[in-house]
PDB file of C-alpha atoms in Angstrom:
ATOM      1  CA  UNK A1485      51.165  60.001 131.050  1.00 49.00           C
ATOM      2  CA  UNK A1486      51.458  58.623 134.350  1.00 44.00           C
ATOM      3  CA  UNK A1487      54.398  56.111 133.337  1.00 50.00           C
ATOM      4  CA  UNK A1488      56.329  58.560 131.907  1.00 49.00           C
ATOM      5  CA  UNK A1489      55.652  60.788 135.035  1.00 43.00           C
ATOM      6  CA  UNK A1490      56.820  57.892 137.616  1.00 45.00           C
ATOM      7  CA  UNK A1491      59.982  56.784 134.788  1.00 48.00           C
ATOM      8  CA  UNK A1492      61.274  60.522 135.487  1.00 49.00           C
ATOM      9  CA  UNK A1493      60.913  60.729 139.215  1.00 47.00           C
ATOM     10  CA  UNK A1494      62.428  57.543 139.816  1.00 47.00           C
ATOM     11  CA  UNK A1495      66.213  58.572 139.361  1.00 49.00           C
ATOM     12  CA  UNK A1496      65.139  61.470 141.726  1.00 49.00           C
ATOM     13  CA  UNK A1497      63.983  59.000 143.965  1.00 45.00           C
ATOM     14  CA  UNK A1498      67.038  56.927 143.851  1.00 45.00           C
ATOM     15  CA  UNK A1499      69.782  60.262 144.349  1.00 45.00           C
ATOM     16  CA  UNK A1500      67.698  61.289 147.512  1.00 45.00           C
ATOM     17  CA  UNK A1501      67.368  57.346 148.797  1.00 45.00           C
ATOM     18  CA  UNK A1502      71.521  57.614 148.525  1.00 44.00           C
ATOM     19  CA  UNK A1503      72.194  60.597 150.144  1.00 45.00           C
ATOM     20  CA  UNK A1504      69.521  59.519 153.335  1.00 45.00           C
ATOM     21  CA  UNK A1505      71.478  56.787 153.852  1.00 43.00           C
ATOM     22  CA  UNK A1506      74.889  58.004 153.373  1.00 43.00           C
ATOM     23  CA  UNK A1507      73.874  59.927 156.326  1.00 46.00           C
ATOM     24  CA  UNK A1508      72.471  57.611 158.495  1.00 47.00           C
ATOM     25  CA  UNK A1509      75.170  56.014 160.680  1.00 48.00           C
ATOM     26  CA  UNK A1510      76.015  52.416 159.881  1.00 47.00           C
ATOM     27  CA  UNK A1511      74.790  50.186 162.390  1.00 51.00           C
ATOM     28  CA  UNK A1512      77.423  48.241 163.536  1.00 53.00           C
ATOM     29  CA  UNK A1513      77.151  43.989 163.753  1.00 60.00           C
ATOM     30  CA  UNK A1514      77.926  41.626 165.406  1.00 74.00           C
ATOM     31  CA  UNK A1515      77.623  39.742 169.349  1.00 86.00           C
ATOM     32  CA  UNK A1516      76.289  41.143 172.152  1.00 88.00           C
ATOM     33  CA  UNK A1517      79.046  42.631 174.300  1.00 89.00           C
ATOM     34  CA  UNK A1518      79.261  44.366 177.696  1.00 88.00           C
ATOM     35  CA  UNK A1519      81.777  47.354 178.872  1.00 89.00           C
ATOM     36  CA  UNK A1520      83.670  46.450 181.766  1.00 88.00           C
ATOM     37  CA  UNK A1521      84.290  48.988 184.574  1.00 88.00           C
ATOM     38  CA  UNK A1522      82.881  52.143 182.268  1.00 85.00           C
ATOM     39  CA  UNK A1523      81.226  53.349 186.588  1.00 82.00           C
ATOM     40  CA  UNK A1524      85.124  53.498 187.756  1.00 85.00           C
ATOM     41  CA  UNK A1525      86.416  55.964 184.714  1.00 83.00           C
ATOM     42  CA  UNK A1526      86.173  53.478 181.336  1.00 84.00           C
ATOM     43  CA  UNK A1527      84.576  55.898 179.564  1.00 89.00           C
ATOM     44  CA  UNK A1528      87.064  57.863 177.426  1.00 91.00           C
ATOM     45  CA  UNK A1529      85.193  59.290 174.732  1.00 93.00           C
ATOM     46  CA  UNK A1530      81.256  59.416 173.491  1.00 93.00           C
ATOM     47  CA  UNK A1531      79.797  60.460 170.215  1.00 93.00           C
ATOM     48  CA  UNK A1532      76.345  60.781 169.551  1.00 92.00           C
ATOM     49  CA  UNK A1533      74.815  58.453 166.594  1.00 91.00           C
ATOM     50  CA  UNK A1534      72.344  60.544 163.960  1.00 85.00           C
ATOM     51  CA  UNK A1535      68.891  61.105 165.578  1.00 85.00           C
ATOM     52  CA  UNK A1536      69.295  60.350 169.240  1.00 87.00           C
ATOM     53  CA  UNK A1537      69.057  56.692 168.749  1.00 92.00           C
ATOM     54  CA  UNK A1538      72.527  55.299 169.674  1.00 94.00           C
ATOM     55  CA  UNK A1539      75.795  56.763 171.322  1.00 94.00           C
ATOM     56  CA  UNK A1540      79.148  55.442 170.213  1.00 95.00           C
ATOM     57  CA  UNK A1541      81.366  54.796 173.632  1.00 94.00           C
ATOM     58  CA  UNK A1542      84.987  55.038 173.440  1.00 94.00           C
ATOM     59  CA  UNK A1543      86.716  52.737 176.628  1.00 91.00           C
ATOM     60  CA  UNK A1544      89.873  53.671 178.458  1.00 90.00           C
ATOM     61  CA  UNK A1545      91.521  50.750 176.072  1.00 91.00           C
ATOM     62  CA  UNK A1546      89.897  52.988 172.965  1.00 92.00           C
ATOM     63  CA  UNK A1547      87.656  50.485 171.729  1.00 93.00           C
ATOM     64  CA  UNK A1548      84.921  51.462 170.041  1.00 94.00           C
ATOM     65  CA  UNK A1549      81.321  50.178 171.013  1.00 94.00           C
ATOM     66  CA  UNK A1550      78.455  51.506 169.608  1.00 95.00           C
ATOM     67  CA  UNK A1551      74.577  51.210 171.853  1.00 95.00           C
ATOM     68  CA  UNK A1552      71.748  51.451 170.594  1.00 93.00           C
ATOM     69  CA  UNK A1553      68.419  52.740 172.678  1.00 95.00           C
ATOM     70  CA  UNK A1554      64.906  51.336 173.274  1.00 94.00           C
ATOM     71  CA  UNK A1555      63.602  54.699 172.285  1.00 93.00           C
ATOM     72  CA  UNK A1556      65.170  58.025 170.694  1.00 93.00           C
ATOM     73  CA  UNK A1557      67.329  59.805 173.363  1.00 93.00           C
ATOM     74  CA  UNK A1558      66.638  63.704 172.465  1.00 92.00           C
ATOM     75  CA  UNK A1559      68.921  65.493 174.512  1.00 91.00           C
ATOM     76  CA  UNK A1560      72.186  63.210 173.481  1.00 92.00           C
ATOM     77  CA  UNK A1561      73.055  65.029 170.237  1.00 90.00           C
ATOM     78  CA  UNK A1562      73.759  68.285 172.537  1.00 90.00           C
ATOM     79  CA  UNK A1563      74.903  66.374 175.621  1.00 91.00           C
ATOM     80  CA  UNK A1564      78.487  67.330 177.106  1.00 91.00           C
ATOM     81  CA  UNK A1565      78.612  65.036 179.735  1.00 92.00           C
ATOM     82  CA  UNK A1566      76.656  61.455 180.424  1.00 92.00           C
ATOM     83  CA  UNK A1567      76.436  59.252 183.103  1.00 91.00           C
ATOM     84  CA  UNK A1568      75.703  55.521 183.282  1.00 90.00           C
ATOM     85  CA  UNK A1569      73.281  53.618 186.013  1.00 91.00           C
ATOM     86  CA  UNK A1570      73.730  49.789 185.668  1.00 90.00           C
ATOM     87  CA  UNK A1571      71.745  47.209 186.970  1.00 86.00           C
ATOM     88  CA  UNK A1572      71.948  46.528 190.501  1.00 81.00           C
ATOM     89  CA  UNK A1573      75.479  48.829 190.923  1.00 81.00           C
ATOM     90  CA  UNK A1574      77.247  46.636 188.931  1.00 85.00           C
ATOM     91  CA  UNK A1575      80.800  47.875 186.918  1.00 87.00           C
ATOM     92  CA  UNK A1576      80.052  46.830 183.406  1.00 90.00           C
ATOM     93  CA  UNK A1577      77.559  48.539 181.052  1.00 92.00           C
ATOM     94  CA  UNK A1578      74.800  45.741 179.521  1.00 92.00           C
ATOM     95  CA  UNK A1579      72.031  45.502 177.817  1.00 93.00           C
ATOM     96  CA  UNK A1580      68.873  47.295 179.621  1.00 92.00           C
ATOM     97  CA  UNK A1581      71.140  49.283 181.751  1.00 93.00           C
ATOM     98  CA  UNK A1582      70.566  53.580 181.367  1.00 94.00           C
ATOM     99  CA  UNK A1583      72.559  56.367 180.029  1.00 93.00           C
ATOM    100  CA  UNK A1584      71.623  59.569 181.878  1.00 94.00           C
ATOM    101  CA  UNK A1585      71.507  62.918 179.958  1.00 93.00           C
ATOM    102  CA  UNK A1586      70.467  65.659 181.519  1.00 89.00           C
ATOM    103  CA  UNK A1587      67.239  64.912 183.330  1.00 90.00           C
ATOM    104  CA  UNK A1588      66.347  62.137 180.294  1.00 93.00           C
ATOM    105  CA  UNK A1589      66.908  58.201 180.890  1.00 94.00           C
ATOM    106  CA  UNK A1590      68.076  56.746 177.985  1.00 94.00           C
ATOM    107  CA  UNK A1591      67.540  52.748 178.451  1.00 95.00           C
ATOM    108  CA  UNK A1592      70.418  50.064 176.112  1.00 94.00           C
ATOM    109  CA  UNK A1593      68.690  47.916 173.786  1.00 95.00           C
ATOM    110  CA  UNK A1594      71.839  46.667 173.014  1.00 95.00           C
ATOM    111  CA  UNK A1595      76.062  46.876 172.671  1.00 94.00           C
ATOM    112  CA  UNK A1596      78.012  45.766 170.188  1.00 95.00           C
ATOM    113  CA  UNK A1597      81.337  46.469 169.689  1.00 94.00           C
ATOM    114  CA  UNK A1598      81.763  48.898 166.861  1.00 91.00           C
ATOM    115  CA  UNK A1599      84.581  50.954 164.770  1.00 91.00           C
ATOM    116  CA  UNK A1600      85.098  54.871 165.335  1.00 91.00           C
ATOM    117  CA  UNK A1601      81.818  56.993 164.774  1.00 90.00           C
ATOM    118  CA  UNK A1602      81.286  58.293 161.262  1.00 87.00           C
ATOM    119  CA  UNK A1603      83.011  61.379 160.554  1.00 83.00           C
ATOM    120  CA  UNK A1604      80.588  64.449 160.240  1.00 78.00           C
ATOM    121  CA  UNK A1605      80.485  65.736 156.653  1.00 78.00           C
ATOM    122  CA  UNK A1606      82.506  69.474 156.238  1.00 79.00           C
ATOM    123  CA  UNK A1607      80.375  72.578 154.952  1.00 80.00           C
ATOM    124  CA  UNK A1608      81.857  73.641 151.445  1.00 79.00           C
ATOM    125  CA  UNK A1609      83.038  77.234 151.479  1.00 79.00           C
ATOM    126  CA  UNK A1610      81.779  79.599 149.579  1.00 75.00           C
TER     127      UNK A1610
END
């Protein structure tokens, strides 16, 4: 009973395993990179990732470069506006330097440089 029980939940298993994922944001690979000058106006555009736990960072030359944080970031998702304190009052955004939203410190685990953000997925109509 039990092995027919688990044999028809699996495909069940599988469809909802797809769908999680296919809206997860892909984690971008690759080197650590920094942003040059993002305190004197680099920053063009910003896009939240799924969840709070990365931001996607457009620069003035619109490259993409996707951050992830330390820890999930709760107010990014509704953020408007961000601001960026780097280590020692440096110019370039690293690794273990802070996004500000709102009155939350979001600290950079890491940058990597990163296509556009994933495009959110449109409501049918009914």
């Amino acid at each position: 009973m039990l092995n027919y029980l688990a044999a028809a939940l699996f495909p069940a298993l599988l469809l909802t395993a797809g769908t999680a994922a296919a809206q997860r944001a892909p984690e971008p690979e690759g080197r650590q990179v920094s942003i040059p000058f993002i305190t004197y106006g680099g920053a063009r555009n910003f896009h939240a990732a799924p969840g709070g736990r990365g931001i996607y960072i457009q620069n003035s030359r619109r490259d993409w470069f996707y951050a992830d944080f330390f820890s999930r970031c709760n107010d990014l998702p509704f953020a408007t506006r961000i601001g960026f304190k780097t280590f020692g009052g440096g110019s370039s955004l690293e690794r273990g330097d802070t996004i500000l939203v709102g009155r939350e410190r979001c600290r950079i685990n890491s940058i990597v440089r990163s296509g556009p953000p994933p495009k959110k997925a449109r409501k049918a109509r009914r």
